[in-house]
Amino acid sequence: MFRIYNKIRRTGKVTEPFRIDDDQVAELGTACQKEIARYFSGSLAIRMVDAGSCNGCELEMHAVNNSFYDIERFGIHFVASPRHADLLLVTGVVSRHMQEALKRTYAATPSPKLVVAMGDCAGHGGEFGESYASCGPVSNVIPVDAIIPGCPPTPIQLMQGILQLLQKK
Amino acid sequence: MTPVVRGQVVEFKDHLAAMGIVAEELSPLAGITAQLKLQTADWGKAARVAAQQRFRWSAIWGDHQSPDIEIKALFFGTDGHLLLQTNVPEKSAELASHTPFYVAASRPERYLHDMFGVTFTDNHDSRRWGRHQAWAETDFPLLESFPVGGFPAKETPPDSGYPFEPVAGAGVYEIPVGPVHAGIIEPGHFRFQALGENILRLEERLGYVHKGIEKIAVGRDLAGLIRLAGRVSGDSTVAHSWAACQAVERALQISPPPRASALRAILAERERIANHLGDIGAICNDVGFAFAQYQMSRLRELWQRQNQQLTGHRLLMDSLCPGGVTVDLDQSSMIAMREEIVQLRTEIEELLPLLLEYPSLQDRLSDYAILSPETAEQLGAVGYVGRASQLADDLRRDAPYPPYHELKIKVPVFSTGDLTKRLRVRGEEILISLDLLVKLLRAIPSGPLVTSFSLPNHEIEGIGLVEGWRGETLAYLRLDEQGRVVRYFPRDPSWLTWQALELMLDGVIVPDFPVCNKSVNGSYAGHDL
Ligand code: SF4
């Protein structure tokens, strides 16, 4: 037990302020937080849906929860059910085998709701496009409020994308 | 149980002859030890002989060359890979199944049926596997005549009529889970039959993220193929693109320059380490030990940032190309990498014992969710799943390709097959990979990054086989005279481990399923294609 506490103490705090880039030192997270306070009573609940991704986008979605980004400190958290969600974060092209599941998830999310297409696949079809097996980008299946480009988007790009959408609202 | 002693692939033809089976010996594809062509009628019997030799069943795939469909199946013996092939007419495509001798063949055969219309006569399970409702039962997407756009309905209905095997009994109830799960995870369906908290049976239903990768590969040029291969499974982008590049290079009879091979191995070991770090954290997190999750995800993030520095991509995507690599290491990044290796080693050497000795964690992981060595062998389990259950296959050591043929590869093996062992294999593999990285950096050859090549004016085929972080990763490739893809088949190692998850749940309770799932961590994308 002591070794664990000791390790925690020595690791210290690694969480970073968000910087959009070097000359524009904006605290992205804090900006998000303000918008979230305005529209969502301080907390934005995200339900993710992998509609046909390669799993690359999911890895970066995990990363925003690590101690460096710790997205939860800005009131953004991932929830288990669409019924608890304000925002659907969708990755991948929509495979035809996931079409109905995505539509039902969308229907189960209470209004007002936002949909963000994360990554080039979800946004424009990416490497997989439309085919006998794929409906193509998310907007072919449910209405999309914002697209975050990248393959996959980095954790910072993901944060930025969510903020831009909130500011646009 | 003593470790598996397999027969020799080179002697297989004689073993067949002893059973009265005449096989035509083909000159094997590069990287394969022996390749035999069989009469259609001998297909099932050959699998019996292979099973007697205790060969590991590895893969099966089809290739439509009208009016025939060519079927190839891959096995692994002590001296490397055996490739069997036969032809069935497209009009009455029927073949004996390998499932009476190899459980692992069942789902791949069902998938092959859904894609090509080949019926495997004595596979007791004739249910669809890859197909849900996106195409008709009478359509087969990988036949040449099937258009890539298919004939989709505007709305594809869910596959709600899929016949799960029922379990009956007083108090038995069913829990359907997915395709949309509760966490940040890929989609798939799990059907549990439970009694109280105990799982009586789990049946997996995959195929939700089938994107038609094999079909959309057709007609691509080599650059397009490698981009696609790098996205078969995002966490295995190096493994799949290496396998595909190797298939191209072997087909063209070229080899990448020594520096490129070394860099590929550096990338592959980096990928292995990143994923193992993530998995160790996630396994612990699934039993509520958040400390490990925070530590491991911190280390993983640092590692990914270094990936970004070295290659411009946090997941290492698009770092390989046919003939070589697209990235290089300069002096300063090699120094940075050496420092990073020392640092990670120190942290892992501190953290691993801490996890393995921590009683409340071990209480949850030890002697639980056991995959017995016998079951593992029947499934031909690969990677860390196999190694935790005494199956020590590792292509880097057992069927080596440059640069591993010059390196000594240690493979950690355990025999009890429980959750802790699947965690320990990962931990030890991180340390072994760190050693390999040090060696690779020390001896990195100078020279060009790409071997240039010209395309021959005829059709060529090749096979790539590399040890990805999940295990044996395969790419089969046939190119036309302009170098365009006619057939690309990537076989993710997950095909050989997903079933293990179903068979390790004896005595496991429903709330512990996520940690079992994490310990296997099959790729949905890599499996569904
Ligand atoms: S955008 Fe890239 S990383 Fe994301 S799912 Fe598509 S291929 Fe994978």
XYZ file of C-alpha atoms and ligand atoms in Angstrom:
706
model
C 0.000 0.000 0.000
C 2.795 2.395 0.950
C 4.533 1.691 -2.325
C 1.396 2.689 -4.168
C 1.033 5.949 -2.236
C 4.682 6.609 -2.732
C 4.412 6.067 -6.467
C 1.433 8.417 -6.636
C 3.320 11.060 -4.672
C 6.408 10.783 -6.828
C 4.424 10.830 -10.062
C 2.927 14.136 -8.997
C 0.532 16.030 -11.188
C 1.005 15.672 -14.934
C -2.220 17.306 -16.044
C -1.554 20.077 -18.545
C -3.242 23.341 -19.410
C -4.540 23.180 -22.962
C -2.656 25.266 -25.458
C -4.069 25.539 -28.945
C -0.671 26.427 -30.304
C 2.397 28.272 -29.182
C 1.487 31.839 -30.011
C -2.133 31.487 -29.087
C -1.957 30.314 -25.536
C -5.634 29.784 -24.932
C -6.935 27.605 -22.242
C -9.086 25.460 -24.394
C -10.584 23.464 -21.588
C -11.575 26.506 -19.612
C -13.198 27.948 -22.704
C -15.137 24.716 -23.098
C -16.157 24.865 -19.496
C -17.693 28.301 -19.938
C -19.787 27.170 -22.881
C -20.797 24.040 -21.030
C -21.886 26.112 -18.058
C -23.981 28.228 -20.401
C -25.776 25.438 -22.271
C -25.564 22.278 -20.217
C -25.687 23.400 -16.564
C -22.005 22.719 -16.138
C -21.727 19.200 -17.468
C -21.632 17.777 -20.963
C -22.388 14.065 -21.187
C -20.994 12.220 -24.190
C -22.095 8.851 -25.501
C -19.654 7.442 -28.044
C -20.804 5.235 -30.890
C -18.378 3.306 -33.054
C -20.407 2.911 -36.212
C -17.678 1.233 -38.237
C -14.297 2.618 -37.273
C -10.901 0.945 -37.412
C -10.589 1.548 -33.647
C -7.948 4.237 -34.138
C -10.375 7.005 -33.221
C -11.374 5.147 -30.038
C -7.769 5.046 -28.883
C -7.553 8.824 -28.997
C -10.921 9.143 -27.319
C -9.503 7.088 -24.478
C -6.513 9.403 -24.397
C -8.573 12.500 -23.530
C -9.391 10.737 -20.286
C -5.752 10.201 -19.293
C -4.106 12.399 -16.681
C -2.539 14.751 -19.217
C -5.802 15.887 -20.758
C -8.255 14.809 -18.060
C -11.235 16.117 -19.970
C -13.514 15.481 -17.025
C -12.144 18.467 -15.118
C -13.996 20.678 -17.617
C -17.304 18.967 -17.013
C -17.089 16.704 -20.045
C -17.600 13.048 -19.340
C -18.452 9.843 -21.149
C -21.653 8.069 -20.147
C -22.848 4.504 -20.563
C -26.270 5.179 -22.031
C -27.502 7.477 -24.795
C -30.387 8.321 -22.466
C -27.942 10.195 -20.260
C -26.182 11.919 -23.133
C -26.136 15.474 -24.483
C -23.799 14.657 -27.310
C -23.199 11.635 -29.523
C -19.588 11.269 -30.589
C -19.646 8.985 -33.604
C -16.590 7.346 -35.180
C -16.120 5.431 -38.405
C -18.147 5.190 -41.550
C -21.571 3.806 -40.727
C -21.418 0.154 -41.644
C -24.745 -1.104 -42.918
C -24.729 -3.588 -40.066
C -24.625 -0.653 -37.630
C -27.099 1.612 -39.428
C -30.123 0.695 -37.343
C -28.135 0.601 -34.086
C -26.891 4.129 -34.729
C -30.367 5.375 -35.551
C -31.772 3.824 -32.395
C -28.995 5.307 -30.305
C -29.781 8.695 -31.826
C -33.487 8.256 -31.110
C -32.724 7.257 -27.514
C -30.749 10.446 -26.883
C -32.956 13.143 -25.386
C -33.313 16.487 -27.208
C -31.689 18.933 -27.464
C -28.799 16.802 -28.633
C -25.619 17.288 -30.577
C -23.895 14.895 -32.949
C -20.179 15.100 -33.633
C -18.568 13.013 -36.362
C -15.044 12.245 -35.163
C -12.384 11.470 -37.768
C -12.157 11.414 -41.533
C -14.257 8.265 -41.832
C -17.177 9.643 -39.844
C -16.818 13.042 -41.494
C -16.359 12.202 -45.142
C -16.077 8.463 -45.550
C -12.278 8.365 -45.173
C -10.552 5.265 -46.445
C -13.713 3.152 -46.605
C -16.324 5.348 -48.286
C -19.654 3.972 -49.451
C -20.150 0.397 -50.563
C -22.358 -2.653 -50.302
C -21.246 -2.782 -46.655
C -20.972 0.893 -45.732
C -23.420 3.807 -45.724
C -20.463 6.213 -45.846
C -20.189 9.253 -43.560
C -22.378 9.666 -40.486
C -24.363 12.500 -42.108
C -25.789 9.925 -44.548
C -27.598 8.340 -41.617
C -28.260 10.933 -38.868
C -27.944 14.750 -38.769
C -24.435 15.900 -37.867
C -23.619 19.175 -36.070
C -19.851 19.140 -36.428
C -17.027 17.229 -38.035
C -13.611 16.798 -36.453
C -11.128 15.959 -39.196
C -8.083 13.749 -38.666
C -7.153 10.112 -38.966
C -7.507 9.879 -36.078
C -7.880 13.393 -34.620
C -5.400 13.956 -31.783
C -6.764 14.467 -28.263
C -6.186 18.221 -28.661
C -8.015 18.273 -31.978
C -10.867 16.383 -30.384
C -11.107 18.962 -27.590
C -10.884 21.799 -30.080
C -13.636 20.319 -32.217
C -16.001 20.033 -29.295
C -15.250 23.599 -28.202
C -15.793 25.032 -31.655
C -19.166 23.376 -31.820
C -20.159 24.717 -28.411
C -19.066 28.228 -29.346
C -21.025 28.095 -32.573
C -24.225 27.267 -30.744
C 0.399 -30.962 -19.955
C 3.666 -31.050 -21.854
C 4.261 -28.385 -24.472
C 2.907 -29.071 -27.926
C 5.324 -30.943 -30.188
C 4.223 -30.478 -33.751
C 5.134 -32.459 -36.828
C 7.259 -31.302 -39.732
C 5.565 -29.480 -42.571
C 8.109 -30.865 -45.062
C 7.000 -34.401 -44.241
C 3.329 -33.667 -44.675
C 3.152 -34.928 -48.234
C 4.433 -38.335 -47.098
C 1.913 -38.473 -44.295
C -0.811 -37.767 -46.839
C 0.538 -40.478 -49.122
C 0.426 -42.943 -46.249
C -3.301 -42.225 -46.058
C -3.674 -42.752 -49.799
C -3.974 -39.037 -50.548
C -2.088 -37.802 -53.582
C -1.102 -34.158 -53.431
C 0.596 -32.064 -56.049
C 3.632 -30.259 -54.692
C 3.754 -26.636 -55.837
C 6.742 -24.396 -55.609
C 5.825 -22.613 -52.408
C 5.122 -18.900 -52.145
C 8.029 -17.072 -50.562
C 7.894 -17.382 -46.782
C 5.956 -20.672 -46.889
C 7.701 -23.982 -46.157
C 5.505 -26.241 -48.291
C 2.524 -25.712 -50.577
C 0.344 -28.561 -51.777
C -2.561 -28.731 -54.164
C -5.255 -31.211 -53.221
C -8.159 -32.871 -54.949
C -11.398 -31.323 -53.726
C -12.465 -34.655 -52.264
C -9.329 -34.833 -50.077
C -9.768 -31.440 -48.392
C -11.317 -32.744 -45.178
C -9.023 -35.765 -44.932
C -5.951 -33.561 -45.223
C -7.128 -31.624 -42.171
C -7.349 -34.895 -40.279
C -3.723 -35.655 -41.121
C -2.698 -32.109 -40.178
C -4.442 -32.498 -36.833
C -2.621 -35.789 -36.232
C 0.607 -33.865 -36.751
C -0.700 -31.311 -34.243
C -0.270 -28.492 -36.726
C -1.849 -25.241 -35.662
C -4.741 -24.252 -37.920
C -4.187 -20.678 -38.991
C -6.484 -19.406 -41.723
C -8.707 -20.132 -44.688
C -9.629 -17.828 -47.535
C -11.114 -17.882 -51.015
C -10.199 -16.275 -54.295
C -12.689 -16.189 -57.154
C -11.097 -16.939 -60.506
C -14.122 -17.765 -62.606
C -15.287 -20.462 -63.219
C -13.552 -21.699 -60.072
C -13.093 -20.511 -56.543
C -9.646 -21.259 -55.230
C -9.533 -22.101 -51.538
C -6.343 -21.806 -49.539
C -5.784 -22.894 -45.937
C -2.744 -22.215 -43.803
C -1.240 -24.381 -41.056
C 1.778 -24.067 -38.827
C 4.220 -26.839 -37.899
C 7.655 -26.952 -36.277
C 9.402 -25.954 -39.474
C 7.089 -23.162 -40.604
C 3.893 -22.745 -42.573
C 2.054 -25.218 -44.755
C -0.288 -23.899 -47.429
C -2.959 -26.202 -48.811
C -5.116 -25.307 -51.750
C -7.867 -26.704 -53.866
C -10.454 -25.518 -56.368
C -14.211 -25.731 -56.250
C -16.472 -24.838 -59.184
C -18.417 -21.622 -58.539
C -21.616 -23.341 -59.698
C -21.621 -26.065 -57.056
C -19.184 -24.822 -54.485
C -19.017 -27.527 -51.847
C -16.175 -28.645 -49.683
C -15.602 -30.799 -46.626
C -15.079 -28.805 -43.467
C -11.973 -28.655 -41.295
C -14.085 -28.201 -38.175
C -14.257 -31.898 -37.217
C -10.513 -31.595 -36.521
C -10.130 -27.886 -35.805
C -12.670 -25.845 -33.832
C -10.891 -22.710 -35.016
C -12.011 -23.298 -38.606
C -15.722 -22.930 -37.924
C -16.207 -19.159 -38.043
C -13.709 -18.588 -40.861
C -15.577 -21.198 -42.930
C -18.927 -19.601 -42.161
C -17.485 -16.241 -43.176
C -16.093 -17.739 -46.358
C -19.534 -19.105 -47.125
C -21.141 -15.695 -46.646
C -18.608 -14.022 -48.937
C -18.194 -16.677 -51.691
C -21.107 -19.088 -51.399
C -18.923 -22.098 -50.644
C -20.799 -24.628 -48.512
C -18.782 -26.587 -45.972
C -20.695 -29.809 -45.804
C -19.840 -31.139 -42.370
C -19.461 -27.910 -40.433
C -22.199 -28.542 -37.889
C -22.749 -24.804 -37.631
C -24.193 -23.522 -40.883
C -25.444 -20.186 -39.539
C -24.354 -16.967 -41.196
C -21.372 -15.266 -39.605
C -20.074 -12.274 -41.550
C -23.434 -11.489 -43.068
C -26.161 -9.715 -41.151
C -28.811 -8.093 -43.379
C -26.771 -5.827 -45.655
C -26.892 -8.283 -48.521
C -29.155 -11.151 -49.496
C -28.537 -14.753 -48.531
C -28.144 -15.564 -52.211
C -25.578 -12.810 -52.868
C -21.877 -13.260 -52.269
C -19.885 -10.017 -52.161
C -16.483 -11.466 -53.004
C -17.598 -13.089 -56.250
C -16.205 -11.149 -59.211
C -19.684 -10.376 -60.554
C -20.883 -8.722 -57.333
C -20.602 -4.924 -57.685
C -18.733 -3.079 -54.941
C -21.807 -0.905 -54.370
C -23.982 -3.979 -53.900
C -27.763 -3.714 -53.879
C -28.402 -2.115 -50.516
C -31.834 -1.200 -49.236
C -32.157 2.395 -48.057
C -32.424 1.097 -44.521
C -30.588 -2.062 -43.551
C -32.676 -3.789 -40.881
C -30.987 -5.164 -37.751
C -30.166 -8.852 -37.767
C -32.660 -9.523 -35.024
C -33.574 -13.000 -36.256
C -30.093 -14.435 -35.770
C -30.583 -17.875 -34.221
C -28.576 -17.860 -30.992
C -28.253 -21.245 -29.417
C -30.746 -21.431 -26.569
C -29.983 -22.758 -23.126
C -32.976 -23.968 -21.143
C -33.482 -24.786 -17.487
C -35.189 -23.507 -14.393
C -33.992 -20.025 -13.529
C -31.825 -19.616 -16.649
C -32.130 -16.190 -18.179
C -30.568 -14.349 -21.108
C -28.701 -11.068 -21.146
C -28.200 -9.437 -24.522
C -25.354 -6.914 -24.619
C -24.497 -4.668 -27.533
C -23.777 -3.850 -30.286
C -23.485 -0.434 -28.596
C -21.653 -1.095 -25.331
C -21.375 1.003 -22.207
C -17.737 2.026 -22.543
C -15.488 3.428 -25.236
C -15.220 0.213 -27.182
C -15.993 -1.247 -30.585
C -19.416 -2.712 -31.343
C -20.329 -6.368 -31.090
C -23.038 -8.433 -29.480
C -22.660 -10.755 -26.520
C -25.475 -13.095 -25.570
C -25.168 -14.441 -22.056
C -27.135 -17.256 -20.559
C -26.872 -16.917 -16.834
C -28.072 -18.523 -13.665
C -28.049 -16.003 -10.872
C -24.739 -14.222 -11.281
C -22.994 -17.120 -12.969
C -22.403 -17.171 -16.681
C -23.544 -20.523 -18.033
C -22.702 -19.743 -21.607
C -21.620 -16.851 -23.750
C -22.189 -16.603 -27.452
C -20.470 -13.891 -29.447
C -22.031 -12.293 -32.478
C -19.615 -10.157 -34.460
C -19.645 -8.584 -37.915
C -21.150 -5.211 -36.948
C -18.228 -3.225 -38.314
C -17.950 -5.123 -41.580
C -16.928 -2.391 -44.011
C -16.144 -4.509 -47.055
C -12.359 -4.080 -46.813
C -11.571 -7.031 -49.076
C -13.954 -5.809 -51.775
C -12.919 -2.161 -51.715
C -9.274 -3.225 -51.926
C -9.879 -4.610 -55.411
C -8.494 -2.315 -58.101
C -6.374 -0.236 -55.719
C -2.789 0.598 -56.505
C -0.075 -0.337 -54.034
C -0.138 2.970 -52.160
C -3.902 2.680 -51.731
C -3.577 -0.894 -50.577
C -1.072 -0.036 -47.854
C -3.198 2.896 -46.648
C -6.112 0.493 -46.322
C -4.009 -2.225 -44.673
C -2.949 0.330 -42.066
C -6.615 0.759 -41.171
C -7.757 -2.848 -40.902
C -7.349 -2.470 -37.149
C -6.166 0.915 -35.926
C -4.237 -0.454 -32.959
C -2.329 -2.839 -35.263
C -1.540 -0.443 -38.062
C 2.149 -1.413 -38.171
C 1.396 -5.142 -38.050
C -1.129 -5.100 -40.879
C 0.816 -2.736 -43.091
C 3.987 -4.740 -42.538
C 2.184 -7.958 -43.498
C 0.786 -6.309 -46.631
C 4.155 -4.766 -47.586
C 5.854 -8.100 -47.048
C 3.304 -9.787 -49.316
C 3.987 -7.187 -52.026
C 7.747 -7.522 -51.654
C 7.733 -11.303 -51.711
C 5.468 -11.256 -54.763
C 7.924 -8.896 -56.473
C 10.917 -10.876 -55.195
C 12.515 -7.843 -53.623
C 13.531 -7.123 -50.046
C 13.503 -3.851 -48.186
C 16.950 -2.386 -47.407
C 18.397 -3.453 -44.016
C 17.783 -0.025 -42.514
C 14.121 -0.190 -43.470
C 13.728 -3.645 -41.918
C 15.272 -2.420 -38.686
C 12.997 0.616 -38.647
C 9.954 -1.567 -39.256
C 10.886 -3.684 -36.258
C 11.348 -0.560 -34.155
C 7.871 0.571 -35.149
C 6.373 -2.875 -34.519
C 7.925 -3.098 -31.040
C 6.710 0.409 -30.263
C 3.207 -0.643 -31.277
C 3.423 -3.748 -29.087
C 4.543 -1.724 -26.079
C 1.873 0.967 -26.495
C -0.934 -1.574 -26.680
C 0.343 -3.671 -23.787
C 0.595 -0.558 -21.622
C -2.991 0.325 -22.447
C -4.217 -3.210 -21.820
C -2.499 -3.664 -18.463
C -4.106 -0.456 -17.232
C -7.498 -1.386 -18.613
C -7.462 -4.910 -17.169
C -6.730 -3.524 -13.703
C -9.305 -0.800 -14.138
C -11.986 -3.361 -14.927
C -11.579 -4.769 -11.437
C -11.621 -1.302 -9.928
C -7.881 -0.752 -9.519
C -7.726 2.749 -10.965
C -4.156 3.387 -9.821
C -2.799 1.059 -12.514
C -5.028 2.611 -15.158
C -3.768 6.119 -14.418
C -0.139 5.064 -14.300
C -0.287 2.965 -17.451
C -2.276 5.478 -19.463
C 0.239 8.139 -18.432
C 3.078 5.970 -19.737
C 1.145 5.197 -22.882
C 0.528 8.876 -23.538
C 4.235 9.670 -23.173
C 5.011 6.805 -25.533
C 2.490 8.050 -28.096
C 3.912 11.563 -27.907
C 7.286 10.111 -28.721
C 5.663 8.303 -31.673
C 4.473 11.682 -32.860
C 7.980 13.106 -32.532
C 9.558 10.202 -34.363
C 7.064 9.563 -37.155
C 4.597 12.429 -37.160
C 1.780 10.120 -36.084
C 0.722 9.140 -32.580
C -0.363 5.657 -33.709
C 2.419 5.249 -36.317
C 0.009 5.107 -39.256
C 1.372 5.275 -42.810
C 4.984 4.715 -41.741
C 5.538 1.747 -44.058
C 5.482 1.562 -47.852
C 6.108 -1.254 -50.318
C 9.867 -1.693 -50.461
C 10.617 0.115 -47.224
C 9.530 2.830 -44.832
C 8.430 6.454 -45.088
C 10.073 7.536 -41.842
C 13.641 7.747 -40.613
C 15.418 8.281 -37.319
C 18.058 10.967 -37.046
C 20.742 11.130 -34.361
C 18.753 13.322 -32.014
C 15.635 11.162 -32.130
C 17.735 8.075 -31.472
C 19.136 9.739 -28.382
C 15.654 10.743 -27.277
C 14.432 7.221 -27.822
C 17.247 5.706 -25.784
C 16.432 7.974 -22.869
C 12.763 7.139 -23.165
C 13.529 3.409 -23.114
C 15.550 3.700 -19.913
C 12.806 5.716 -18.303
C 9.992 3.362 -19.279
C 11.986 0.352 -18.136
C 12.504 1.921 -14.708
C 8.804 2.680 -14.370
C 7.669 -0.750 -15.544
C 10.137 -2.540 -13.309
C 8.711 -0.599 -10.424
C 5.049 -0.943 -11.356
C 4.822 -4.578 -12.447
C 5.866 -6.169 -9.147
C 3.574 -3.741 -7.416
C 0.612 -5.036 -9.431
C 1.605 -8.672 -9.207
C 2.080 -8.570 -5.453
C -0.911 -6.455 -4.571
C -3.244 -8.876 -2.792
C -6.620 -7.314 -3.557
C -5.779 -7.143 -7.245
C -4.417 -10.674 -7.378
C -7.463 -11.853 -5.479
C -9.535 -10.804 -8.490
C -7.216 -12.008 -11.229
C -5.518 -15.210 -10.084
C -6.994 -18.601 -10.930
C -9.882 -16.928 -12.679
C -11.156 -17.024 -16.262
C -8.891 -19.923 -17.121
C -8.154 -20.967 -20.676
C -6.688 -24.431 -20.335
C -3.684 -25.344 -22.499
C -5.779 -28.107 -24.091
C -8.507 -25.685 -25.150
C -5.927 -23.162 -26.292
C -4.323 -25.762 -28.512
C -7.655 -26.778 -30.005
C -8.328 -23.152 -30.828
C -4.817 -22.515 -32.065
C -4.738 -19.443 -29.842
C -1.951 -17.014 -30.716
C -0.221 -14.053 -29.098
C -0.504 -13.316 -25.388
C -3.666 -15.429 -25.127
C -1.807 -18.506 -26.364
C 1.353 -17.762 -24.383
C -0.535 -17.557 -21.095
C -1.832 -21.061 -21.883
C 1.399 -22.731 -22.947
C 1.203 -22.059 -26.687
C 4.451 -20.264 -27.284
C 4.259 -19.524 -31.022
C 5.990 -16.346 -32.056
C 6.810 -15.822 -35.718
C 9.690 -13.515 -34.826
C 11.405 -16.582 -33.406
C 9.722 -19.542 -35.119
C 9.378 -18.284 -38.697
C 11.668 -15.279 -38.584
C 11.829 -12.503 -41.125
C 14.327 -9.641 -41.257
C 15.501 -8.170 -38.992
C 14.346 -10.704 -36.377
C 16.298 -13.549 -37.952
C 19.410 -11.935 -36.489
C 17.974 -11.350 -33.034
C 17.376 -13.662 -30.151
C 13.699 -13.461 -29.289
C 12.575 -14.408 -25.806
C 8.977 -15.576 -25.563
C 7.306 -15.571 -22.148
C 5.163 -18.654 -21.560
C 2.915 -19.728 -18.715
C 0.841 -22.828 -18.300
C -2.110 -21.925 -16.107
C -3.962 -19.662 -18.556
C -5.640 -17.438 -15.959
C -6.223 -13.692 -16.023
C -3.018 -12.885 -14.157
C -0.964 -14.769 -16.695
C -2.488 -12.873 -19.593
C -1.511 -9.720 -17.734
C 1.989 -11.004 -16.931
C 2.714 -12.015 -20.515
C 2.032 -8.440 -21.520
C 4.259 -7.051 -18.797
C 7.150 -9.318 -19.724
C 6.692 -8.609 -23.401
C 7.067 -4.904 -22.711
C 10.437 -5.541 -21.075
C 11.530 -7.894 -23.861
C 10.497 -5.376 -26.517
C 12.443 -2.660 -24.717
C 15.515 -4.907 -24.900
C 14.898 -5.474 -28.586
C 14.601 -1.740 -29.160
C 17.955 -1.180 -27.493
C 19.557 -3.841 -29.684
C 17.904 -2.551 -32.831
C 19.041 0.988 -32.124
C 22.563 -0.097 -31.347
C 22.983 -1.958 -34.621
C 20.848 0.124 -36.929
C 22.320 -0.167 -40.433
C 22.819 2.895 -42.538
C 21.666 3.093 -46.115
C 18.539 3.744 -48.131
C 14.988 3.529 -46.785
C 13.279 2.062 -49.820
C 14.135 -0.541 -52.423
C 12.879 0.693 -55.749
C 11.103 -1.773 -57.967
C 9.269 -2.059 -61.222
C 6.144 -4.063 -61.730
C 6.350 -7.216 -63.785
C 3.965 -7.491 -66.713
C 2.196 -10.491 -65.342
C 0.039 -11.475 -62.409
C 1.824 -12.117 -59.122
C 0.867 -13.329 -55.676
C 2.466 -13.115 -52.273
C 1.876 -13.799 -48.624
C 2.976 -11.739 -45.642
C 3.268 -13.183 -42.132
C 4.381 -11.065 -39.216
C 4.068 -11.198 -35.450
C 1.801 -8.313 -34.536
C 1.222 -7.366 -30.914
C -1.855 -9.641 -30.879
C -0.050 -12.478 -32.641
C 0.347 -13.939 -36.112
C -0.901 -11.444 -38.684
C -1.389 -12.518 -42.278
C -1.862 -10.781 -45.595
C -2.531 -12.618 -48.826
C -2.259 -10.673 -52.024
C -2.772 -11.177 -55.735
C -1.913 -8.352 -58.103
C -2.706 -7.981 -61.797
C -0.164 -7.115 -64.483
C -0.532 -3.381 -63.745
C 0.149 -3.926 -60.067
C -3.482 -3.413 -59.055
C -5.048 -5.486 -56.315
C -7.139 -8.442 -57.445
C -7.360 -10.077 -54.035
C -6.349 -8.831 -50.595
C -7.087 -10.918 -47.537
C -5.888 -9.676 -44.164
C -6.271 -12.172 -41.322
C -6.110 -10.510 -37.949
C -4.941 -12.730 -35.060
C -8.224 -11.964 -33.309
C -9.885 -14.650 -35.447
C -7.923 -17.145 -33.346
C -8.597 -15.623 -29.941
C -12.209 -14.434 -29.960
C -13.457 -17.960 -29.344
C -11.091 -18.314 -26.399
C -13.145 -15.682 -24.620
C -16.250 -17.877 -24.827
C -14.360 -20.823 -23.411
C -12.755 -19.212 -20.358
C -15.939 -18.268 -18.541
C -16.454 -21.375 -16.466
C -17.249 -20.143 -12.948
C -17.109 -16.489 -13.989
C -19.848 -14.112 -12.917
C -21.557 -11.673 -15.272
C -20.057 -8.485 -13.769
C -16.561 -9.871 -14.380
C -17.091 -10.319 -18.081
C -15.501 -6.963 -19.031
C -12.162 -7.856 -17.442
C -12.161 -11.224 -19.216
C -12.933 -9.469 -22.485
C -10.139 -6.989 -21.873
C -7.663 -9.762 -21.139
C -8.286 -11.155 -24.620
C -8.840 -7.771 -26.262
C -9.854 -9.119 -29.644
C -10.097 -6.620 -32.443
C -13.618 -6.168 -33.733
C -12.529 -4.152 -36.764
C -9.741 -6.584 -37.648
C -12.131 -9.495 -37.399
C -15.170 -7.999 -39.106
C -13.263 -6.508 -42.053
S -10.657 8.285 -39.227
Fe -8.809 7.040 -39.352
S -8.490 6.406 -37.229
Fe -10.595 7.120 -37.341
S -11.779 5.288 -37.805
Fe -11.275 6.220 -39.767
S -9.433 5.162 -40.423
Fe -9.648 4.789 -38.240
